[in-house]
PDB file of C-alpha atoms in Angstrom:
ATOM      1  CA  MET A1156      11.363  11.616  13.107  1.00 46.00           C
ATOM      2  CA  ASN A1157       8.720  10.139  15.312  1.00 61.00           C
ATOM      3  CA  ASP A1158       7.560   6.437  15.741  1.00 87.00           C
ATOM      4  CA  LEU A1159       4.394   6.561  13.542  1.00 95.00           C
ATOM      5  CA  ILE A1160       6.306   3.982  11.415  1.00 97.00           C
ATOM      6  CA  THR A1161       9.120   1.886  13.318  1.00 97.00           C
ATOM      7  CA  ARG A1162      12.216   0.789  11.494  1.00 97.00           C
ATOM      8  CA  GLU A1163      14.131  -2.303  12.381  1.00 97.00           C
ATOM      9  CA  LEU A1164      17.279  -3.434  10.330  1.00 98.00           C
ATOM     10  CA  ASP A1165      18.231  -6.894  11.117  1.00 97.00           C
ATOM     11  CA  GLN A1166      20.915  -8.611   8.930  1.00 96.00           C
ATOM     12  CA  GLY A1167      19.940  -6.908   5.633  1.00 97.00           C
ATOM     13  CA  LEU A1168      16.163  -7.341   6.320  1.00 98.00           C
ATOM     14  CA  LEU A1169      14.437  -3.918   6.849  1.00 98.00           C
ATOM     15  CA  THR A1170      11.002  -4.157   8.678  1.00 98.00           C
ATOM     16  CA  LEU A1171       8.731  -1.159   8.499  1.00 98.00           C
ATOM     17  CA  THR A1172       5.881  -1.259  10.909  1.00 98.00           C
ATOM     18  CA  PHE A1173       3.014   1.175  10.795  1.00 98.00           C
ATOM     19  CA  ASN A1174       2.671   2.200  14.565  1.00 97.00           C
ATOM     20  CA  ARG A1175      -0.712   4.075  15.005  1.00 95.00           C
ATOM     21  CA  PRO A1176      -2.830   1.224  16.488  1.00 94.00           C
ATOM     22  CA  ASP A1177      -5.123   3.690  18.213  1.00 93.00           C
ATOM     23  CA  LYS A1178      -6.136   4.860  14.751  1.00 94.00           C
ATOM     24  CA  LEU A1179      -5.987   1.313  13.009  1.00 96.00           C
ATOM     25  CA  ASN A1180      -2.816   2.545  11.446  1.00 97.00           C
ATOM     26  CA  ALA A1181      -4.698   5.094   9.231  1.00 96.00           C
ATOM     27  CA  LEU A1182      -1.953   7.107   7.347  1.00 97.00           C
ATOM     28  CA  ASN A1183      -1.769  10.795   7.770  1.00 95.00           C
ATOM     29  CA  ILE A1184       0.447  13.265   6.032  1.00 95.00           C
ATOM     30  CA  ALA A1185       3.194  12.829   8.591  1.00 95.00           C
ATOM     31  CA  MET A1186       3.196   9.126   7.996  1.00 96.00           C
ATOM     32  CA  TYR A1187       3.199   9.384   4.131  1.00 97.00           C
ATOM     33  CA  ARG A1188       6.238  11.658   4.684  1.00 96.00           C
ATOM     34  CA  GLN A1189       8.009   9.272   6.939  1.00 97.00           C
ATOM     35  CA  PHE A1190       7.102   6.241   4.958  1.00 98.00           C
ATOM     36  CA  GLY A1191       8.435   7.875   1.630  1.00 97.00           C
ATOM     37  CA  ASP A1192      11.668   8.888   3.375  1.00 97.00           C
ATOM     38  CA  LEU A1193      12.209   5.429   4.796  1.00 98.00           C
ATOM     39  CA  LEU A1194      11.571   3.672   1.582  1.00 98.00           C
ATOM     40  CA  LEU A1195      13.851   6.132  -0.414  1.00 98.00           C
ATOM     41  CA  ALA A1196      16.696   5.556   2.220  1.00 98.00           C
ATOM     42  CA  ALA A1197      16.244   1.803   1.845  1.00 98.00           C
ATOM     43  CA  GLY A1198      16.600   1.927  -1.756  1.00 97.00           C
ATOM     44  CA  GLU A1199      19.853   3.666  -1.453  1.00 97.00           C
ATOM     45  CA  ASP A1200      21.383   1.764   1.603  1.00 97.00           C
ATOM     46  CA  PRO A1201      23.587  -1.154   0.777  1.00 96.00           C
ATOM     47  CA  GLN A1202      22.852  -2.806   3.995  1.00 96.00           C
ATOM     48  CA  VAL A1203      19.209  -3.194   3.060  1.00 97.00           C
ATOM     49  CA  GLU A1204      18.612  -6.343   0.975  1.00 97.00           C
ATOM     50  CA  ALA A1205      14.819  -6.889   1.248  1.00 98.00           C
ATOM     51  CA  ILE A1206      12.009  -4.617   2.806  1.00 98.00           C
ATOM     52  CA  LEU A1207       9.005  -6.049   4.875  1.00 98.00           C
ATOM     53  CA  ILE A1208       6.081  -3.806   5.374  1.00 98.00           C
ATOM     54  CA  THR A1209       3.518  -4.524   8.163  1.00 98.00           C
ATOM     55  CA  GLY A1210       1.189  -3.160  10.635  1.00 97.00           C
ATOM     56  CA  GLY A1211       1.722  -5.864  13.109  1.00 94.00           C
ATOM     57  CA  ALA A1212      -0.135  -8.917  13.950  1.00 92.00           C
ATOM     58  CA  HIS A1213      -3.660  -7.356  14.160  1.00 94.00           C
ATOM     59  CA  CYS A1214      -4.147  -4.275  11.752  1.00 97.00           C
ATOM     60  CA  PHE A1215      -2.396  -3.491   8.479  1.00 98.00           C
ATOM     61  CA  SER A1216      -3.839   0.048   7.776  1.00 98.00           C
ATOM     62  CA  ALA A1217      -7.319   1.484   7.694  1.00 96.00           C
ATOM     63  CA  GLY A1218      -6.233   3.816   4.718  1.00 95.00           C
ATOM     64  CA  ASN A1219      -6.401   7.531   4.829  1.00 93.00           C
ATOM     65  CA  ASP A1220      -6.898   9.257   8.140  1.00 92.00           C
ATOM     66  CA  LEU A1221     -10.134  10.900   6.942  1.00 88.00           C
ATOM     67  CA  ARG A1222      -9.876  13.878   9.504  1.00 88.00           C
ATOM     68  CA  ASP A1223      -6.417  14.678   8.324  1.00 87.00           C
ATOM     69  CA  PHE A1224      -7.683  14.111   4.726  1.00 83.00           C
ATOM     70  CA  LEU A1225     -10.317  16.639   5.098  1.00 84.00           C
ATOM     71  CA  ASP A1226      -8.075  19.205   6.740  1.00 85.00           C
ATOM     72  CA  ASN A1227      -4.942  18.791   4.487  1.00 87.00           C
ATOM     73  CA  PRO A1228      -6.219  17.228   1.182  1.00 86.00           C
ATOM     74  CA  PRO A1229      -3.732  16.498  -1.479  1.00 90.00           C
ATOM     75  CA  SER A1230      -3.583  19.436  -3.921  1.00 87.00           C
ATOM     76  CA  ASP A1231      -0.925  18.694  -6.610  1.00 88.00           C
ATOM     77  CA  ARG A1232       1.529  15.717  -7.635  1.00 85.00           C
ATOM     78  CA  ASP A1233       4.018  16.921  -4.889  1.00 88.00           C
ATOM     79  CA  SER A1234       1.783  15.976  -2.037  1.00 94.00           C
ATOM     80  CA  PRO A1235       3.239  13.427   0.429  1.00 96.00           C
ATOM     81  CA  VAL A1236       0.708  10.587  -0.764  1.00 96.00           C
ATOM     82  CA  PHE A1237       1.519  11.090  -4.381  1.00 96.00           C
ATOM     83  CA  ARG A1238       5.399  11.429  -3.738  1.00 96.00           C
ATOM     84  CA  LEU A1239       5.186   8.129  -1.680  1.00 97.00           C
ATOM     85  CA  MET A1240       3.469   6.393  -4.679  1.00 97.00           C
ATOM     86  CA  ARG A1241       6.401   7.270  -6.992  1.00 97.00           C
ATOM     87  CA  ILE A1242       8.931   6.283  -4.428  1.00 98.00           C
ATOM     88  CA  VAL A1243       7.179   2.756  -4.208  1.00 98.00           C
ATOM     89  CA  MET A1244       6.924   2.281  -7.961  1.00 97.00           C
ATOM     90  CA  GLY A1245      10.646   3.121  -8.348  1.00 96.00           C
ATOM     91  CA  LEU A1246      11.817   0.751  -5.679  1.00 97.00           C
ATOM     92  CA  GLU A1247      14.201  -1.949  -6.993  1.00 96.00           C
ATOM     93  CA  LYS A1248      14.655  -4.134  -3.812  1.00 97.00           C
ATOM     94  CA  PRO A1249      12.202  -6.714  -2.832  1.00 97.00           C
ATOM     95  CA  LEU A1250       9.103  -5.491  -1.178  1.00 98.00           C
ATOM     96  CA  ILE A1251       7.005  -7.876   0.943  1.00 98.00           C
ATOM     97  CA  ALA A1252       3.699  -7.250   2.872  1.00 98.00           C
ATOM     98  CA  ALA A1253       2.553  -9.251   6.017  1.00 98.00           C
ATOM     99  CA  VAL A1254      -1.113  -8.241   6.313  1.00 98.00           C
ATOM    100  CA  SER A1255      -3.609  -8.867   9.120  1.00 98.00           C
ATOM    101  CA  GLY A1256      -6.848  -6.983   9.773  1.00 97.00           C
ATOM    102  CA  ALA A1257      -7.955  -4.100   7.984  1.00 97.00           C
ATOM    103  CA  ALA A1258      -6.315  -3.236   4.632  1.00 98.00           C
ATOM    104  CA  ILE A1259      -8.683  -0.393   3.315  1.00 97.00           C
ATOM    105  CA  GLY A1260      -8.132   2.042   0.489  1.00 96.00           C
ATOM    106  CA  ILE A1261      -4.639   2.932   0.059  1.00 97.00           C
ATOM    107  CA  GLY A1262      -3.808   0.106   2.722  1.00 97.00           C
ATOM    108  CA  ALA A1263      -5.084  -2.273  -0.141  1.00 98.00           C
ATOM    109  CA  THR A1264      -3.677  -0.557  -3.278  1.00 98.00           C
ATOM    110  CA  LEU A1265      -0.264  -0.439  -1.775  1.00 98.00           C
ATOM    111  CA  LEU A1266      -0.306  -4.233  -1.824  1.00 98.00           C
ATOM    112  CA  LEU A1267      -0.551  -4.106  -5.735  1.00 98.00           C
ATOM    113  CA  HIS A1268       2.925  -3.038  -5.844  1.00 98.00           C
ATOM    114  CA  CYS A1269       4.499  -5.559  -3.435  1.00 98.00           C
ATOM    115  CA  ASP A1270       6.477  -8.232  -4.751  1.00 98.00           C
ATOM    116  CA  GLN A1271       4.842 -10.827  -2.349  1.00 98.00           C
ATOM    117  CA  VAL A1272       1.682 -10.369  -0.133  1.00 98.00           C
ATOM    118  CA  LEU A1273       1.185 -12.705   2.837  1.00 98.00           C
ATOM    119  CA  VAL A1274      -2.237 -12.331   4.544  1.00 98.00           C
ATOM    120  CA  SER A1275      -3.833 -13.938   7.629  1.00 98.00           C
ATOM    121  CA  ARG A1276      -7.481 -15.234   7.858  1.00 97.00           C
ATOM    122  CA  SER A1277      -8.473 -11.895   9.819  1.00 95.00           C
ATOM    123  CA  VAL A1278      -7.839  -9.716   6.672  1.00 97.00           C
ATOM    124  CA  LYS A1279     -10.595  -7.261   5.585  1.00 97.00           C
ATOM    125  CA  LEU A1280      -9.698  -5.926   2.254  1.00 97.00           C
ATOM    126  CA  ARG A1281     -11.732  -3.060   0.807  1.00 97.00           C
ATOM    127  CA  MET A1282     -11.396  -0.090  -1.433  1.00 97.00           C
ATOM    128  CA  PRO A1283     -14.210   2.276  -0.678  1.00 95.00           C
ATOM    129  CA  PHE A1284     -13.564   4.825  -3.442  1.00 95.00           C
ATOM    130  CA  ALA A1285     -16.940   5.227  -4.907  1.00 94.00           C
ATOM    131  CA  PRO A1286     -18.711   5.538  -1.616  1.00 93.00           C
ATOM    132  CA  LEU A1287     -16.545   8.420  -0.529  1.00 93.00           C
ATOM    133  CA  GLY A1288     -17.131  10.193  -3.834  1.00 94.00           C
ATOM    134  CA  VAL A1289     -13.411   9.801  -5.065  1.00 95.00           C
ATOM    135  CA  CYS A1290     -11.858   7.607  -7.836  1.00 96.00           C
ATOM    136  CA  PRO A1291      -9.304   4.745  -7.692  1.00 97.00           C
ATOM    137  CA  GLU A1292      -5.711   5.589  -7.018  1.00 97.00           C
ATOM    138  CA  PHE A1293      -2.129   4.118  -6.941  1.00 97.00           C
ATOM    139  CA  GLY A1294      -2.462   2.604 -10.298  1.00 97.00           C
ATOM    140  CA  SER A1295      -5.343   0.402  -9.225  1.00 98.00           C
ATOM    141  CA  SER A1296      -7.595   1.033 -12.302  1.00 98.00           C
ATOM    142  CA  LEU A1297      -4.897  -0.452 -14.368  1.00 98.00           C
ATOM    143  CA  LEU A1298      -3.408  -3.074 -12.340  1.00 98.00           C
ATOM    144  CA  MET A1299      -6.584  -4.641 -11.054  1.00 97.00           C
ATOM    145  CA  PRO A1300      -8.280  -5.395 -14.307  1.00 97.00           C
ATOM    146  CA  ARG A1301      -5.226  -7.108 -15.312  1.00 96.00           C
ATOM    147  CA  MET A1302      -4.766  -9.162 -12.301  1.00 95.00           C
ATOM    148  CA  LEU A1303      -8.370  -9.994 -11.876  1.00 96.00           C
ATOM    149  CA  GLY A1304     -10.478  -9.205 -14.946  1.00 96.00           C
ATOM    150  CA  HIS A1305     -12.727  -6.383 -15.441  1.00 97.00           C
ATOM    151  CA  ALA A1306     -15.850  -7.796 -13.436  1.00 97.00           C
ATOM    152  CA  ARG A1307     -13.857  -8.540 -10.244  1.00 97.00           C
ATOM    153  CA  ALA A1308     -12.038  -5.238 -10.420  1.00 97.00           C
ATOM    154  CA  ALA A1309     -15.288  -3.369 -10.678  1.00 97.00           C
ATOM    155  CA  ARG A1310     -16.762  -5.265  -7.741  1.00 97.00           C
ATOM    156  CA  LEU A1311     -13.735  -3.773  -5.670  1.00 97.00           C
ATOM    157  CA  LEU A1312     -13.165  -0.413  -7.281  1.00 97.00           C
ATOM    158  CA  MET A1313     -16.825   0.444  -7.798  1.00 96.00           C
ATOM    159  CA  ALA A1314     -19.055  -1.679  -5.726  1.00 96.00           C
ATOM    160  CA  ASN A1315     -16.839  -1.513  -2.506  1.00 95.00           C
ATOM    161  CA  GLU A1316     -16.821  -5.380  -2.160  1.00 96.00           C
ATOM    162  CA  LEU A1317     -15.188  -6.643   1.090  1.00 97.00           C
ATOM    163  CA  LEU A1318     -12.645  -9.578   0.753  1.00 97.00           C
ATOM    164  CA  ASP A1319     -11.492 -11.699   3.584  1.00 97.00           C
ATOM    165  CA  GLY A1320      -7.966 -13.298   3.546  1.00 97.00           C
ATOM    166  CA  GLU A1321      -9.042 -16.606   2.023  1.00 97.00           C
ATOM    167  CA  GLN A1322     -10.869 -14.716  -0.910  1.00 97.00           C
ATOM    168  CA  ALA A1323      -7.735 -12.085  -1.271  1.00 97.00           C
ATOM    169  CA  VAL A1324      -5.770 -15.378  -2.160  1.00 97.00           C
ATOM    170  CA  ALA A1325      -8.315 -17.004  -4.310  1.00 97.00           C
ATOM    171  CA  TRP A1326      -8.868 -13.823  -6.267  1.00 96.00           C
ATOM    172  CA  GLY A1327      -4.920 -13.366  -6.647  1.00 95.00           C
ATOM    173  CA  LEU A1328      -4.544 -10.126  -4.461  1.00 96.00           C
ATOM    174  CA  ALA A1329      -2.347 -12.178  -2.107  1.00 97.00           C
ATOM    175  CA  ASN A1330      -0.271 -15.442  -2.584  1.00 94.00           C
ATOM    176  CA  GLU A1331      -0.126 -16.837   0.844  1.00 96.00           C
ATOM    177  CA  LEU A1332      -2.784 -17.325   3.629  1.00 98.00           C
ATOM    178  CA  HIS A1333      -1.815 -17.947   7.340  1.00 98.00           C
ATOM    179  CA  ASP A1334      -4.056 -18.748  10.378  1.00 97.00           C
ATOM    180  CA  ASN A1335      -3.201 -15.595  12.368  1.00 97.00           C
ATOM    181  CA  GLY A1336      -0.936 -12.528  12.192  1.00 96.00           C
ATOM    182  CA  GLU A1337       1.812 -14.126  14.018  1.00 97.00           C
ATOM    183  CA  GLN A1338       2.232 -16.871  11.746  1.00 97.00           C
ATOM    184  CA  CYS A1339       1.758 -14.472   8.621  1.00 98.00           C
ATOM    185  CA  LEU A1340       4.732 -12.186  10.001  1.00 97.00           C
ATOM    186  CA  ALA A1341       6.932 -15.235  10.585  1.00 97.00           C
ATOM    187  CA  ALA A1342       6.184 -16.735   7.101  1.00 98.00           C
ATOM    188  CA  ALA A1343       6.993 -13.134   5.620  1.00 98.00           C
ATOM    189  CA  ARG A1344      10.330 -13.106   7.410  1.00 98.00           C
ATOM    190  CA  GLN A1345      11.220 -16.489   6.262  1.00 98.00           C
ATOM    191  CA  LEU A1346      10.564 -15.610   2.656  1.00 98.00           C
ATOM    192  CA  ALA A1347      12.466 -12.441   2.870  1.00 97.00           C
ATOM    193  CA  ARG A1348      15.310 -14.433   4.285  1.00 97.00           C
ATOM    194  CA  ARG A1349      15.110 -16.802   1.318  1.00 96.00           C
ATOM    195  CA  LEU A1350      15.326 -13.837  -1.107  1.00 96.00           C
ATOM    196  CA  GLN A1351      18.257 -12.629   0.797  1.00 95.00           C
ATOM    197  CA  GLY A1352      20.129 -15.480   0.066  1.00 93.00           C
ATOM    198  CA  TYR A1353      20.231 -15.009  -3.847  1.00 96.00           C
ATOM    199  CA  PRO A1354      22.569 -12.771  -5.682  1.00 96.00           C
ATOM    200  CA  GLN A1355      21.119  -9.234  -4.957  1.00 94.00           C
ATOM    201  CA  GLU A1356      21.889  -7.828  -8.375  1.00 96.00           C
ATOM    202  CA  ALA A1357      19.911 -10.732  -9.953  1.00 96.00           C
ATOM    203  CA  LEU A1358      17.038 -10.263  -7.795  1.00 96.00           C
ATOM    204  CA  ARG A1359      17.052  -6.488  -8.689  1.00 96.00           C
ATOM    205  CA  VAL A1360      17.168  -7.181 -12.515  1.00 97.00           C
ATOM    206  CA  SER A1361      14.268  -9.755 -12.059  1.00 97.00           C
ATOM    207  CA  LYS A1362      12.069  -7.228 -10.524  1.00 97.00           C
ATOM    208  CA  ARG A1363      12.985  -4.496 -13.059  1.00 96.00           C
ATOM    209  CA  LEU A1364      12.160  -6.909 -15.898  1.00 97.00           C
ATOM    210  CA  LEU A1365       8.901  -8.076 -14.086  1.00 96.00           C
ATOM    211  CA  LYS A1366       7.799  -4.304 -13.681  1.00 95.00           C
ATOM    212  CA  ASP A1367       9.153  -2.968 -17.018  1.00 95.00           C
ATOM    213  CA  GLY A1368       6.224  -4.060 -19.361  1.00 93.00           C
ATOM    214  CA  LEU A1369       3.729  -1.735 -17.498  1.00 95.00           C
ATOM    215  CA  ARG A1370       6.105   0.895 -16.130  1.00 95.00           C
ATOM    216  CA  GLU A1371       5.230   3.617 -18.671  1.00 96.00           C
ATOM    217  CA  ALA A1372       1.584   2.896 -18.473  1.00 97.00           C
ATOM    218  CA  LEU A1373       1.507   2.571 -14.808  1.00 97.00           C
ATOM    219  CA  GLU A1374       3.278   5.856 -14.500  1.00 97.00           C
ATOM    220  CA  ALA A1375       0.867   7.538 -16.822  1.00 97.00           C
ATOM    221  CA  THR A1376      -2.142   5.940 -15.008  1.00 97.00           C
ATOM    222  CA  VAL A1377      -1.005   7.116 -11.469  1.00 97.00           C
ATOM    223  CA  GLU A1378      -0.638  10.699 -12.718  1.00 96.00           C
ATOM    224  CA  ARG A1379      -4.113  10.504 -14.277  1.00 97.00           C
ATOM    225  CA  GLU A1380      -5.704   8.933 -11.248  1.00 96.00           C
ATOM    226  CA  SER A1381      -3.950  11.658  -9.070  1.00 95.00           C
ATOM    227  CA  GLN A1382      -5.332  14.574 -10.991  1.00 95.00           C
ATOM    228  CA  LEU A1383      -8.903  12.993 -11.014  1.00 96.00           C
ATOM    229  CA  PHE A1384      -8.630  12.218  -7.344  1.00 94.00           C
ATOM    230  CA  ILE A1385      -7.967  15.866  -6.544  1.00 93.00           C
ATOM    231  CA  GLU A1386     -10.629  16.861  -8.636  1.00 94.00           C
ATOM    232  CA  CYS A1387     -13.075  14.433  -7.138  1.00 93.00           C
ATOM    233  CA  LEU A1388     -12.091  15.634  -3.630  1.00 91.00           C
ATOM    234  CA  ARG A1389     -13.328  19.086  -4.591  1.00 90.00           C
ATOM    235  CA  THR A1390     -16.870  17.972  -5.381  1.00 93.00           C
ATOM    236  CA  PRO A1391     -19.814  18.485  -2.883  1.00 93.00           C
ATOM    237  CA  GLU A1392     -20.519  14.803  -2.814  1.00 92.00           C
ATOM    238  CA  ALA A1393     -16.944  13.703  -1.740  1.00 90.00           C
ATOM    239  CA  ARG A1394     -16.766  16.555   0.894  1.00 88.00           C
ATOM    240  CA  ALA A1395     -20.175  15.429   2.275  1.00 90.00           C
ATOM    241  CA  ALA A1396     -19.161  11.827   2.401  1.00 89.00           C
ATOM    242  CA  LEU A1397     -16.010  12.443   4.097  1.00 86.00           C
ATOM    243  CA  ARG A1398     -17.592  14.742   6.683  1.00 86.00           C
ATOM    244  CA  GLU A1399     -20.273  12.270   7.517  1.00 84.00           C
ATOM    245  CA  LEU A1400     -17.688   9.464   8.037  1.00 82.00           C
ATOM    246  CA  VAL A1401     -15.604  12.019  10.404  1.00 78.00           C
ATOM    247  CA  ARG A1402     -18.827  12.677  12.136  1.00 73.00           C
ATOM    248  CA  ASP A1403     -19.436   8.977  13.118  1.00 59.00           C
TER     249      ASP A1403
END
């Protein structure tokens, strides 16, 4: 396993850091596989009590690596990206995100599945599905209207709205704002430590109860989105949009 995602376990807190700064932590197939494997192992490891995901102090993730995406598009539900989604949705341990800089595409929809999202003022959150000729993914078409209302969800999922850190908190996509990435990471670690101090089974049961009301609908939505996403990727408009961005 390479270090596209670094792993640090410190007294029960597992920190997973996207580590591809030259590509703004854009996710390729290798990273999807590694991220899924790390989360799956963390869910089963009794030494892991809480999980913190971050891209470091400067950039969370620019979303899919578009060149890799063009060369290796997901073709079925067992593709690494869709496997990762199922693993994240099945995770029972607290999942916290510390987000700075770009949080684009799946780098943004991933946050919908975290129990706590802390952001810095540098955050640039965007879900550019429509401009790329594809549809929403990772359950965002279900979760975002419930979280934000239809109009705001449509601004993000259809109109490619860009949110900064302050707006992300105001809209309810994050729940803490910090001045810079270092402060954001420190606060996320402090919050994780607080959760670690509580009875772990009670935390897992609480998370399960919070998620159970939407679990079946969310799983069905992700399956439907994934199939439509695959179909959209095969259209000439999506291929043209992706090629244009890769060319740039």
